[in-house]
């Protein structure tokens, strides 16, 4: 995901106090990183891998080095800095900006801003704003639960029994996070966090009962604002003609926002206690994380037994 420098300026000019110094024609350049970077060595002209798509912050240390160079070297450093992959640069604090930097930014079409915020404060606030603008989100129809400390997403067609299963899990001591529309946010390379919206928070729909407020019914400890997604359980109606995994040897995964999550398919039929199955699935998942894989242990034991039988 990326945003244009123009969008960044429109959204962040107030909180960051941004003023355009030069390079306005490069407003369509793209910011792809949700963290800014102090320019540091990038202003020295030394070989330094400047990450593409990352906002550069210039402060007193960079300017102090720049001013110590002779005019010819300054012109070379300014041109080299704004030839790099940075989408834009921001001067921190009330510093006097060298004219050569302004000229190079204009010539290379790189937006160059100034801010009255001190470098440390500007860096922190820029991180906050970029995270807000660049965060990846999606919405999923299902129920999100905290079962034994594991974030479990129950998905399946409407009416299959997801909410009833969640209610049974709450009765067993699990925590309810959200029902119906789950807002999922990617907070790291392999981390997803889900929650509900402000309007339906703590509420669950049960056919025949209507809308229930889980927090009012069961207390604060029965609900949670958000939870990391760690396991996806797909619920569907039992089909007699369909082949289902009988051993649990093969690992299935489902991808959400580019993050691969372990997934289980649980068929529903009359007489099956779905909440018990979900809770056992979570316990089995926790065992696997500790290196205990029941299905593989059984397969290995059978293989050893078969080998002993064939031995002369």
PDB file of C-alpha atoms in Angstrom:
ATOM      1  CA  UNK A   1       0.000   0.000   0.000  1.00  0.00           C
ATOM      2  CA  UNK A   2       1.223   3.514  -0.751  1.00  0.00           C
ATOM      3  CA  UNK A   3      -0.027   7.098  -0.602  1.00  0.00           C
ATOM      4  CA  UNK A   4       0.960  10.144  -2.617  1.00  0.00           C
ATOM      5  CA  UNK A   5       2.936  12.980  -1.079  1.00  0.00           C
ATOM      6  CA  UNK A   6       0.005  15.231  -1.959  1.00  0.00           C
ATOM      7  CA  UNK A   7      -2.329  13.109   0.185  1.00  0.00           C
ATOM      8  CA  UNK A   8       0.271  13.072   2.964  1.00  0.00           C
ATOM      9  CA  UNK A   9       0.427  16.881   2.851  1.00  0.00           C
ATOM     10  CA  UNK A  10      -3.367  17.254   2.894  1.00  0.00           C
ATOM     11  CA  UNK A  11      -3.769  14.896   5.842  1.00  0.00           C
ATOM     12  CA  UNK A  12      -0.709  15.853   7.883  1.00  0.00           C
ATOM     13  CA  UNK A  13       0.010  19.529   7.241  1.00  0.00           C
ATOM     14  CA  UNK A  14      -1.839  20.534  10.438  1.00  0.00           C
ATOM     15  CA  UNK A  15      -0.490  17.977  12.946  1.00  0.00           C
ATOM     16  CA  UNK A  16       3.046  18.186  11.546  1.00  0.00           C
ATOM     17  CA  UNK A  17       2.995  21.902  10.723  1.00  0.00           C
ATOM     18  CA  UNK A  18       4.245  21.258   7.192  1.00  0.00           C
ATOM     19  CA  UNK A  19       5.173  24.097   4.833  1.00  0.00           C
ATOM     20  CA  UNK A  20       6.283  23.428   1.261  1.00  0.00           C
ATOM     21  CA  UNK A  21       9.739  24.834   0.471  1.00  0.00           C
ATOM     22  CA  UNK A  22      10.292  23.341  -2.983  1.00  0.00           C
ATOM     23  CA  UNK A  23       9.572  20.395  -5.270  1.00  0.00           C
ATOM     24  CA  UNK A  24       5.800  20.805  -5.523  1.00  0.00           C
ATOM     25  CA  UNK A  25       5.784  19.209  -8.973  1.00  0.00           C
ATOM     26  CA  UNK A  26       6.695  15.891  -7.331  1.00  0.00           C
ATOM     27  CA  UNK A  27       3.490  15.717  -5.280  1.00  0.00           C
ATOM     28  CA  UNK A  28       2.517  12.460  -6.995  1.00  0.00           C
ATOM     29  CA  UNK A  29       5.593  10.649  -5.629  1.00  0.00           C
ATOM     30  CA  UNK A  30       4.612   7.709  -3.406  1.00  0.00           C
ATOM     31  CA  UNK A  31       5.214   7.086   0.290  1.00  0.00           C
ATOM     32  CA  UNK A  32       5.197   3.341   0.931  1.00  0.00           C
ATOM     33  CA  UNK A  33       6.774   3.012   4.410  1.00  0.00           C
ATOM     34  CA  UNK A  34       4.843   3.685   7.611  1.00  0.00           C
ATOM     35  CA  UNK A  35       7.956   4.947   9.381  1.00  0.00           C
ATOM     36  CA  UNK A  36      10.013   8.048   8.638  1.00  0.00           C
ATOM     37  CA  UNK A  37      13.798   8.068   8.862  1.00  0.00           C
ATOM     38  CA  UNK A  38      16.413  10.531  10.016  1.00  0.00           C
ATOM     39  CA  UNK A  39      18.521  11.226   6.933  1.00  0.00           C
ATOM     40  CA  UNK A  40      21.821  10.780   8.783  1.00  0.00           C
ATOM     41  CA  UNK A  41      24.484   9.324   6.504  1.00  0.00           C
ATOM     42  CA  UNK A  42      22.325   9.889   3.421  1.00  0.00           C
ATOM     43  CA  UNK A  43      23.322  13.584   3.451  1.00  0.00           C
ATOM     44  CA  UNK A  44      27.060  12.821   3.548  1.00  0.00           C
ATOM     45  CA  UNK A  45      27.216  11.503   0.008  1.00  0.00           C
ATOM     46  CA  UNK A  46      28.737   8.215   1.183  1.00  0.00           C
ATOM     47  CA  UNK A  47      27.319   4.972  -0.279  1.00  0.00           C
ATOM     48  CA  UNK A  48      24.292   4.330   1.902  1.00  0.00           C
ATOM     49  CA  UNK A  49      21.189   2.260   1.049  1.00  0.00           C
ATOM     50  CA  UNK A  50      18.365   4.786   1.348  1.00  0.00           C
ATOM     51  CA  UNK A  51      15.064   2.848   1.630  1.00  0.00           C
ATOM     52  CA  UNK A  52      12.615   3.652  -1.145  1.00  0.00           C
ATOM     53  CA  UNK A  53       9.289   5.183  -0.224  1.00  0.00           C
ATOM     54  CA  UNK A  54      10.390   6.459   3.189  1.00  0.00           C
ATOM     55  CA  UNK A  55      10.025  10.079   4.361  1.00  0.00           C
ATOM     56  CA  UNK A  56      13.395  11.607   5.270  1.00  0.00           C
ATOM     57  CA  UNK A  57      13.836  13.916   8.279  1.00  0.00           C
ATOM     58  CA  UNK A  58      16.632  16.502   8.282  1.00  0.00           C
ATOM     59  CA  UNK A  59      17.725  18.123  11.526  1.00  0.00           C
ATOM     60  CA  UNK A  60      20.607  20.056  13.059  1.00  0.00           C
ATOM     61  CA  UNK A  61      23.204  17.198  12.768  1.00  0.00           C
ATOM     62  CA  UNK A  62      22.637  16.918   9.003  1.00  0.00           C
ATOM     63  CA  UNK A  63      22.748  20.693   8.504  1.00  0.00           C
ATOM     64  CA  UNK A  64      25.869  21.049  10.679  1.00  0.00           C
ATOM     65  CA  UNK A  65      27.693  18.550   8.463  1.00  0.00           C
ATOM     66  CA  UNK A  66      26.352  20.179   5.303  1.00  0.00           C
ATOM     67  CA  UNK A  67      27.515  23.684   6.315  1.00  0.00           C
ATOM     68  CA  UNK A  68      31.068  22.460   7.010  1.00  0.00           C
ATOM     69  CA  UNK A  69      31.528  21.531   3.348  1.00  0.00           C
ATOM     70  CA  UNK A  70      32.804  23.917   0.702  1.00  0.00           C
ATOM     71  CA  UNK A  71      30.185  25.319  -1.757  1.00  0.00           C
ATOM     72  CA  UNK A  72      31.103  22.892  -4.530  1.00  0.00           C
ATOM     73  CA  UNK A  73      30.777  19.904  -2.262  1.00  0.00           C
ATOM     74  CA  UNK A  74      27.489  21.255  -0.864  1.00  0.00           C
ATOM     75  CA  UNK A  75      26.003  21.468  -4.350  1.00  0.00           C
ATOM     76  CA  UNK A  76      27.107  17.894  -5.068  1.00  0.00           C
ATOM     77  CA  UNK A  77      25.662  16.545  -1.797  1.00  0.00           C
ATOM     78  CA  UNK A  78      22.348  18.368  -2.257  1.00  0.00           C
ATOM     79  CA  UNK A  79      21.901  17.046  -5.789  1.00  0.00           C
ATOM     80  CA  UNK A  80      22.860  13.502  -4.774  1.00  0.00           C
ATOM     81  CA  UNK A  81      20.462  13.498  -1.804  1.00  0.00           C
ATOM     82  CA  UNK A  82      17.470  14.583  -3.884  1.00  0.00           C
ATOM     83  CA  UNK A  83      18.361  12.173  -6.681  1.00  0.00           C
ATOM     84  CA  UNK A  84      17.748   9.273  -4.284  1.00  0.00           C
ATOM     85  CA  UNK A  85      14.523   7.286  -3.827  1.00  0.00           C
ATOM     86  CA  UNK A  86      13.095   9.425  -0.997  1.00  0.00           C
ATOM     87  CA  UNK A  87       9.502  10.493  -1.804  1.00  0.00           C
ATOM     88  CA  UNK A  88       9.938  13.714   0.180  1.00  0.00           C
ATOM     89  CA  UNK A  89      12.019  15.300   2.944  1.00  0.00           C
ATOM     90  CA  UNK A  90      11.134  17.404   5.973  1.00  0.00           C
ATOM     91  CA  UNK A  91      13.321  19.886   7.851  1.00  0.00           C
ATOM     92  CA  UNK A  92      12.780  19.658  11.612  1.00  0.00           C
ATOM     93  CA  UNK A  93      12.754  22.694  13.895  1.00  0.00           C
ATOM     94  CA  UNK A  94      13.156  26.367  13.117  1.00  0.00           C
ATOM     95  CA  UNK A  95      16.350  25.921  11.096  1.00  0.00           C
ATOM     96  CA  UNK A  96      17.697  28.099   8.327  1.00  0.00           C
ATOM     97  CA  UNK A  97      17.551  25.898   5.250  1.00  0.00           C
ATOM     98  CA  UNK A  98      20.534  26.176   2.860  1.00  0.00           C
ATOM     99  CA  UNK A  99      19.478  27.542  -0.504  1.00  0.00           C
ATOM    100  CA  UNK A 100      21.378  24.802  -2.336  1.00  0.00           C
ATOM    101  CA  UNK A 101      19.098  22.158  -0.808  1.00  0.00           C
ATOM    102  CA  UNK A 102      15.990  24.074  -1.839  1.00  0.00           C
ATOM    103  CA  UNK A 103      17.319  24.481  -5.385  1.00  0.00           C
ATOM    104  CA  UNK A 104      18.211  20.772  -5.665  1.00  0.00           C
ATOM    105  CA  UNK A 105      14.768  19.702  -4.402  1.00  0.00           C
ATOM    106  CA  UNK A 106      13.058  21.955  -6.944  1.00  0.00           C
ATOM    107  CA  UNK A 107      15.305  20.784  -9.759  1.00  0.00           C
ATOM    108  CA  UNK A 108      14.770  17.089  -8.974  1.00  0.00           C
ATOM    109  CA  UNK A 109      11.055  17.462  -8.279  1.00  0.00           C
ATOM    110  CA  UNK A 110      11.235  16.129  -4.723  1.00  0.00           C
ATOM    111  CA  UNK A 111       8.773  17.767  -2.285  1.00  0.00           C
ATOM    112  CA  UNK A 112      10.778  19.509   0.457  1.00  0.00           C
ATOM    113  CA  UNK A 113       8.952  20.650   3.595  1.00  0.00           C
ATOM    114  CA  UNK A 114       9.789  22.442   6.813  1.00  0.00           C
ATOM    115  CA  UNK A 115       8.220  21.970  10.245  1.00  0.00           C
ATOM    116  CA  UNK A 116       8.564  23.859  13.515  1.00  0.00           C
ATOM    117  CA  UNK A 117       8.479  20.599  15.488  1.00  0.00           C
ATOM    118  CA  UNK A 118      11.812  19.462  16.996  1.00  0.00           C
ATOM    119  CA  UNK A 119      13.390  16.461  15.267  1.00  0.00           C
ATOM    120  CA  UNK A 120      12.455  13.867  17.916  1.00  0.00           C
ATOM    121  CA  UNK A 121       8.858  15.092  18.149  1.00  0.00           C
ATOM    122  CA  UNK A 122       8.553  15.381  14.370  1.00  0.00           C
ATOM    123  CA  UNK A 123       9.820  11.819  13.902  1.00  0.00           C
ATOM    124  CA  UNK A 124       7.376  10.405  16.465  1.00  0.00           C
ATOM    125  CA  UNK A 125       4.394  12.334  15.133  1.00  0.00           C
ATOM    126  CA  UNK A 126       5.240  11.415  11.524  1.00  0.00           C
ATOM    127  CA  UNK A 127       5.300   7.736  12.524  1.00  0.00           C
ATOM    128  CA  UNK A 128       1.833   8.090  14.052  1.00  0.00           C
ATOM    129  CA  UNK A 129       0.391   9.825  11.011  1.00  0.00           C
ATOM    130  CA  UNK A 130       1.933   7.417   8.494  1.00  0.00           C
ATOM    131  CA  UNK A 131       0.723   4.414  10.466  1.00  0.00           C
ATOM    132  CA  UNK A 132      -2.781   5.888  10.402  1.00  0.00           C
ATOM    133  CA  UNK A 133      -2.659   6.521   6.657  1.00  0.00           C
ATOM    134  CA  UNK A 134      -0.919   3.317   5.560  1.00  0.00           C
ATOM    135  CA  UNK A 135      -2.437   0.667   7.802  1.00  0.00           C
ATOM    136  CA  UNK A 136      -3.963  -2.266   5.917  1.00  0.00           C
ATOM    137  CA  UNK A 137      -7.487  -3.212   6.945  1.00  0.00           C
ATOM    138  CA  UNK A 138     -10.320  -5.428   5.807  1.00  0.00           C
ATOM    139  CA  UNK A 139     -13.660  -6.661   7.126  1.00  0.00           C
ATOM    140  CA  UNK A 140     -14.729 -10.288   7.483  1.00  0.00           C
ATOM    141  CA  UNK A 141     -18.132 -11.798   8.202  1.00  0.00           C
ATOM    142  CA  UNK A 142     -17.822 -14.079  11.209  1.00  0.00           C
ATOM    143  CA  UNK A 143     -17.344 -14.217  14.975  1.00  0.00           C
ATOM    144  CA  UNK A 144     -14.077 -13.483  16.779  1.00  0.00           C
ATOM    145  CA  UNK A 145     -13.422 -15.148  20.144  1.00  0.00           C
ATOM    146  CA  UNK A 146     -10.628 -15.354  22.693  1.00  0.00           C
ATOM    147  CA  UNK A 147     -10.514 -19.068  23.515  1.00  0.00           C
ATOM    148  CA  UNK A 148      -7.906 -20.085  26.082  1.00  0.00           C
ATOM    149  CA  UNK A 149      -5.912 -17.006  25.122  1.00  0.00           C
ATOM    150  CA  UNK A 150      -5.979 -17.821  21.402  1.00  0.00           C
ATOM    151  CA  UNK A 151      -7.743 -15.512  18.940  1.00  0.00           C
ATOM    152  CA  UNK A 152     -10.176 -17.742  17.031  1.00  0.00           C
ATOM    153  CA  UNK A 153     -12.082 -16.503  13.990  1.00  0.00           C
ATOM    154  CA  UNK A 154     -15.237 -18.510  13.237  1.00  0.00           C
ATOM    155  CA  UNK A 155     -16.406 -18.174   9.642  1.00  0.00           C
ATOM    156  CA  UNK A 156     -19.100 -19.863   7.568  1.00  0.00           C
ATOM    157  CA  UNK A 157     -22.334 -19.097   5.801  1.00  0.00           C
ATOM    158  CA  UNK A 158     -25.098 -17.219   7.605  1.00  0.00           C
ATOM    159  CA  UNK A 159     -27.192 -19.482   9.847  1.00  0.00           C
ATOM    160  CA  UNK A 160     -24.604 -22.258  10.184  1.00  0.00           C
ATOM    161  CA  UNK A 161     -24.330 -21.717  13.943  1.00  0.00           C
ATOM    162  CA  UNK A 162     -21.340 -19.429  14.467  1.00  0.00           C
ATOM    163  CA  UNK A 163     -23.029 -17.139  16.982  1.00  0.00           C
ATOM    164  CA  UNK A 164     -24.601 -20.042  18.907  1.00  0.00           C
ATOM    165  CA  UNK A 165     -21.172 -21.663  19.127  1.00  0.00           C
ATOM    166  CA  UNK A 166     -19.681 -18.375  20.361  1.00  0.00           C
ATOM    167  CA  UNK A 167     -22.390 -18.041  23.015  1.00  0.00           C
ATOM    168  CA  UNK A 168     -21.679 -21.575  24.238  1.00  0.00           C
ATOM    169  CA  UNK A 169     -17.958 -20.726  24.399  1.00  0.00           C
ATOM    170  CA  UNK A 170     -18.730 -17.635  26.499  1.00  0.00           C
ATOM    171  CA  UNK A 171     -20.687 -19.865  28.891  1.00  0.00           C
ATOM    172  CA  UNK A 172     -17.525 -22.002  29.181  1.00  0.00           C
ATOM    173  CA  UNK A 173     -15.364 -19.008  30.091  1.00  0.00           C
ATOM    174  CA  UNK A 174     -14.099 -17.791  26.713  1.00  0.00           C
ATOM    175  CA  UNK A 175     -14.171 -14.104  25.853  1.00  0.00           C
ATOM    176  CA  UNK A 176     -16.317 -12.589  23.112  1.00  0.00           C
ATOM    177  CA  UNK A 177     -14.650 -10.016  20.841  1.00  0.00           C
ATOM    178  CA  UNK A 178     -16.987  -9.292  17.920  1.00  0.00           C
ATOM    179  CA  UNK A 179     -19.884 -10.707  15.925  1.00  0.00           C
ATOM    180  CA  UNK A 180     -21.038 -10.299  12.330  1.00  0.00           C
ATOM    181  CA  UNK A 181     -18.552  -7.757  10.904  1.00  0.00           C
ATOM    182  CA  UNK A 182     -14.976  -8.262  12.112  1.00  0.00           C
ATOM    183  CA  UNK A 183     -12.653  -5.341  11.409  1.00  0.00           C
ATOM    184  CA  UNK A 184      -9.180  -6.758  10.794  1.00  0.00           C
ATOM    185  CA  UNK A 185      -6.053  -4.624  10.869  1.00  0.00           C
ATOM    186  CA  UNK A 186      -2.523  -5.644   9.882  1.00  0.00           C
ATOM    187  CA  UNK A 187      -0.197  -4.360  12.607  1.00  0.00           C
ATOM    188  CA  UNK A 188       2.970  -6.175  11.582  1.00  0.00           C
ATOM    189  CA  UNK A 189       4.422  -8.322   8.785  1.00  0.00           C
ATOM    190  CA  UNK A 190       2.675 -11.423  10.163  1.00  0.00           C
ATOM    191  CA  UNK A 191       0.274 -10.021  12.764  1.00  0.00           C
ATOM    192  CA  UNK A 192      -3.449  -9.371  12.386  1.00  0.00           C
ATOM    193  CA  UNK A 193      -5.677  -7.867  15.069  1.00  0.00           C
ATOM    194  CA  UNK A 194      -9.465  -8.026  14.897  1.00  0.00           C
ATOM    195  CA  UNK A 195     -12.274  -6.248  16.684  1.00  0.00           C
ATOM    196  CA  UNK A 196     -15.785  -4.917  16.260  1.00  0.00           C
ATOM    197  CA  UNK A 197     -17.043  -1.462  15.366  1.00  0.00           C
ATOM    198  CA  UNK A 198     -18.171   1.080  17.932  1.00  0.00           C
ATOM    199  CA  UNK A 199     -21.852   0.644  17.076  1.00  0.00           C
ATOM    200  CA  UNK A 200     -22.175  -3.130  17.575  1.00  0.00           C
ATOM    201  CA  UNK A 201     -19.460  -3.596  20.196  1.00  0.00           C
ATOM    202  CA  UNK A 202     -20.259  -6.328  22.796  1.00  0.00           C
ATOM    203  CA  UNK A 203     -23.458  -7.271  20.899  1.00  0.00           C
ATOM    204  CA  UNK A 204     -24.320 -10.644  19.378  1.00  0.00           C
ATOM    205  CA  UNK A 205     -27.334 -11.775  17.342  1.00  0.00           C
ATOM    206  CA  UNK A 206     -28.921 -15.102  18.279  1.00  0.00           C
ATOM    207  CA  UNK A 207     -31.827 -16.278  16.136  1.00  0.00           C
ATOM    208  CA  UNK A 208     -34.934 -16.533  18.293  1.00  0.00           C
ATOM    209  CA  UNK A 209     -33.481 -14.287  21.011  1.00  0.00           C
ATOM    210  CA  UNK A 210     -32.513 -11.226  18.990  1.00  0.00           C
ATOM    211  CA  UNK A 211     -29.643  -8.903  19.877  1.00  0.00           C
ATOM    212  CA  UNK A 212     -27.822  -9.682  23.126  1.00  0.00           C
ATOM    213  CA  UNK A 213     -25.334  -7.513  25.010  1.00  0.00           C
ATOM    214  CA  UNK A 214     -22.708 -10.043  26.126  1.00  0.00           C
ATOM    215  CA  UNK A 215     -21.014  -7.613  28.522  1.00  0.00           C
ATOM    216  CA  UNK A 216     -24.292  -6.849  30.319  1.00  0.00           C
ATOM    217  CA  UNK A 217     -25.269 -10.522  30.470  1.00  0.00           C
ATOM    218  CA  UNK A 218     -21.963 -12.034  31.563  1.00  0.00           C
ATOM    219  CA  UNK A 219     -19.859  -9.125  32.847  1.00  0.00           C
ATOM    220  CA  UNK A 220     -16.746  -7.281  31.691  1.00  0.00           C
ATOM    221  CA  UNK A 221     -14.526 -10.372  31.838  1.00  0.00           C
ATOM    222  CA  UNK A 222     -16.649 -12.069  29.170  1.00  0.00           C
ATOM    223  CA  UNK A 223     -15.679  -9.549  26.469  1.00  0.00           C
ATOM    224  CA  UNK A 224     -12.541  -8.130  24.907  1.00  0.00           C
ATOM    225  CA  UNK A 225     -12.026  -5.037  22.755  1.00  0.00           C
ATOM    226  CA  UNK A 226      -9.647  -6.677  20.268  1.00  0.00           C
ATOM    227  CA  UNK A 227      -7.647  -9.842  19.775  1.00  0.00           C
ATOM    228  CA  UNK A 228      -4.798 -11.102  17.632  1.00  0.00           C
ATOM    229  CA  UNK A 229      -6.005 -13.586  14.991  1.00  0.00           C
ATOM    230  CA  UNK A 230      -4.246 -16.937  15.425  1.00  0.00           C
ATOM    231  CA  UNK A 231      -6.636 -19.633  14.189  1.00  0.00           C
ATOM    232  CA  UNK A 232      -9.440 -19.670  11.610  1.00  0.00           C
ATOM    233  CA  UNK A 233     -12.186 -22.289  11.953  1.00  0.00           C
ATOM    234  CA  UNK A 234     -14.428 -22.718   8.925  1.00  0.00           C
ATOM    235  CA  UNK A 235     -17.831 -24.127   9.824  1.00  0.00           C
ATOM    236  CA  UNK A 236     -20.030 -25.790   7.232  1.00  0.00           C
ATOM    237  CA  UNK A 237     -22.957 -28.212   7.164  1.00  0.00           C
ATOM    238  CA  UNK A 238     -22.041 -31.880   6.989  1.00  0.00           C
ATOM    239  CA  UNK A 239     -22.181 -33.371   3.485  1.00  0.00           C
ATOM    240  CA  UNK A 240     -22.273 -37.192   3.503  1.00  0.00           C
ATOM    241  CA  UNK A 241     -20.675 -37.416   0.066  1.00  0.00           C
ATOM    242  CA  UNK A 242     -17.785 -35.089   0.870  1.00  0.00           C
ATOM    243  CA  UNK A 243     -14.354 -36.325   1.940  1.00  0.00           C
ATOM    244  CA  UNK A 244     -13.193 -34.825   5.251  1.00  0.00           C
ATOM    245  CA  UNK A 245      -9.773 -34.998   6.886  1.00  0.00           C
ATOM    246  CA  UNK A 246      -9.902 -37.944   9.300  1.00  0.00           C
ATOM    247  CA  UNK A 247      -6.371 -37.760  10.708  1.00  0.00           C
ATOM    248  CA  UNK A 248      -5.462 -34.088  10.898  1.00  0.00           C
ATOM    249  CA  UNK A 249      -2.022 -34.700   9.388  1.00  0.00           C
ATOM    250  CA  UNK A 250      -2.294 -32.106   6.648  1.00  0.00           C
ATOM    251  CA  UNK A 251      -2.017 -28.470   7.725  1.00  0.00           C
ATOM    252  CA  UNK A 252      -4.368 -26.021   6.025  1.00  0.00           C
ATOM    253  CA  UNK A 253      -3.930 -22.251   5.904  1.00  0.00           C
ATOM    254  CA  UNK A 254      -5.991 -19.260   4.915  1.00  0.00           C
ATOM    255  CA  UNK A 255      -4.545 -15.916   3.829  1.00  0.00           C
ATOM    256  CA  UNK A 256      -5.863 -12.588   5.140  1.00  0.00           C
ATOM    257  CA  UNK A 257      -4.139  -9.317   4.155  1.00  0.00           C
ATOM    258  CA  UNK A 258      -1.138 -11.326   3.023  1.00  0.00           C
ATOM    259  CA  UNK A 259      -0.786 -13.127   6.372  1.00  0.00           C
ATOM    260  CA  UNK A 260      -1.107 -16.916   6.395  1.00  0.00           C
ATOM    261  CA  UNK A 261      -3.151 -18.276   9.319  1.00  0.00           C
ATOM    262  CA  UNK A 262      -3.723 -21.923  10.306  1.00  0.00           C
ATOM    263  CA  UNK A 263      -7.213 -23.059   9.388  1.00  0.00           C
ATOM    264  CA  UNK A 264      -9.526 -25.953  10.222  1.00  0.00           C
ATOM    265  CA  UNK A 265     -12.705 -27.114   8.482  1.00  0.00           C
ATOM    266  CA  UNK A 266     -15.328 -28.336  10.959  1.00  0.00           C
ATOM    267  CA  UNK A 267     -18.480 -29.947   9.520  1.00  0.00           C
ATOM    268  CA  UNK A 268     -21.672 -29.500  11.557  1.00  0.00           C
ATOM    269  CA  UNK A 269     -24.236 -32.268  11.997  1.00  0.00           C
ATOM    270  CA  UNK A 270     -26.993 -32.928  14.555  1.00  0.00           C
ATOM    271  CA  UNK A 271     -25.618 -34.022  17.912  1.00  0.00           C
ATOM    272  CA  UNK A 272     -22.145 -32.504  17.485  1.00  0.00           C
ATOM    273  CA  UNK A 273     -21.165 -30.072  20.230  1.00  0.00           C
ATOM    274  CA  UNK A 274     -19.508 -27.381  18.166  1.00  0.00           C
ATOM    275  CA  UNK A 275     -18.199 -25.371  21.124  1.00  0.00           C
ATOM    276  CA  UNK A 276     -16.436 -28.461  22.513  1.00  0.00           C
ATOM    277  CA  UNK A 277     -14.857 -29.154  19.129  1.00  0.00           C
ATOM    278  CA  UNK A 278     -13.613 -25.540  18.851  1.00  0.00           C
ATOM    279  CA  UNK A 279     -12.168 -25.616  22.366  1.00  0.00           C
ATOM    280  CA  UNK A 280     -10.412 -28.941  21.721  1.00  0.00           C
ATOM    281  CA  UNK A 281      -9.104 -27.576  18.402  1.00  0.00           C
ATOM    282  CA  UNK A 282      -7.543 -24.673  20.299  1.00  0.00           C
ATOM    283  CA  UNK A 283      -5.994 -27.005  22.873  1.00  0.00           C
ATOM    284  CA  UNK A 284      -4.595 -29.148  20.064  1.00  0.00           C
ATOM    285  CA  UNK A 285      -3.222 -26.026  18.381  1.00  0.00           C
ATOM    286  CA  UNK A 286      -1.436 -25.037  21.594  1.00  0.00           C
ATOM    287  CA  UNK A 287       0.079 -28.528  21.801  1.00  0.00           C
ATOM    288  CA  UNK A 288       1.349 -28.247  18.217  1.00  0.00           C
ATOM    289  CA  UNK A 289       3.029 -24.939  19.074  1.00  0.00           C
ATOM    290  CA  UNK A 290       4.880 -26.831  21.806  1.00  0.00           C
ATOM    291  CA  UNK A 291       5.984 -29.481  19.319  1.00  0.00           C
ATOM    292  CA  UNK A 292       3.378 -32.114  20.238  1.00  0.00           C
ATOM    293  CA  UNK A 293       1.531 -33.361  17.126  1.00  0.00           C
ATOM    294  CA  UNK A 294      -0.891 -36.175  18.044  1.00  0.00           C
ATOM    295  CA  UNK A 295      -1.703 -37.197  14.457  1.00  0.00           C
ATOM    296  CA  UNK A 296       1.939 -37.472  13.432  1.00  0.00           C
ATOM    297  CA  UNK A 297       2.766 -39.411  16.591  1.00  0.00           C
ATOM    298  CA  UNK A 298       0.080 -41.963  15.691  1.00  0.00           C
ATOM    299  CA  UNK A 299       1.329 -42.227  12.095  1.00  0.00           C
ATOM    300  CA  UNK A 300       4.908 -42.716  13.304  1.00  0.00           C
ATOM    301  CA  UNK A 301       3.806 -45.356  15.810  1.00  0.00           C
ATOM    302  CA  UNK A 302       1.909 -47.248  13.117  1.00  0.00           C
ATOM    303  CA  UNK A 303       4.929 -47.042  10.793  1.00  0.00           C
ATOM    304  CA  UNK A 304       7.215 -48.452  13.486  1.00  0.00           C
ATOM    305  CA  UNK A 305       4.716 -51.217  14.256  1.00  0.00           C
ATOM    306  CA  UNK A 306       4.467 -52.117  10.575  1.00  0.00           C
ATOM    307  CA  UNK A 307       8.268 -52.234  10.351  1.00  0.00           C
ATOM    308  CA  UNK A 308       8.501 -54.553  13.331  1.00  0.00           C
ATOM    309  CA  UNK A 309       5.887 -56.867  11.789  1.00  0.00           C
ATOM    310  CA  UNK A 310       7.831 -57.139   8.511  1.00  0.00           C
ATOM    311  CA  UNK A 311      11.146 -57.861  10.280  1.00  0.00           C
ATOM    312  CA  UNK A 312      12.280 -61.560  10.060  1.00  0.00           C
TER     313      UNK A 312
END
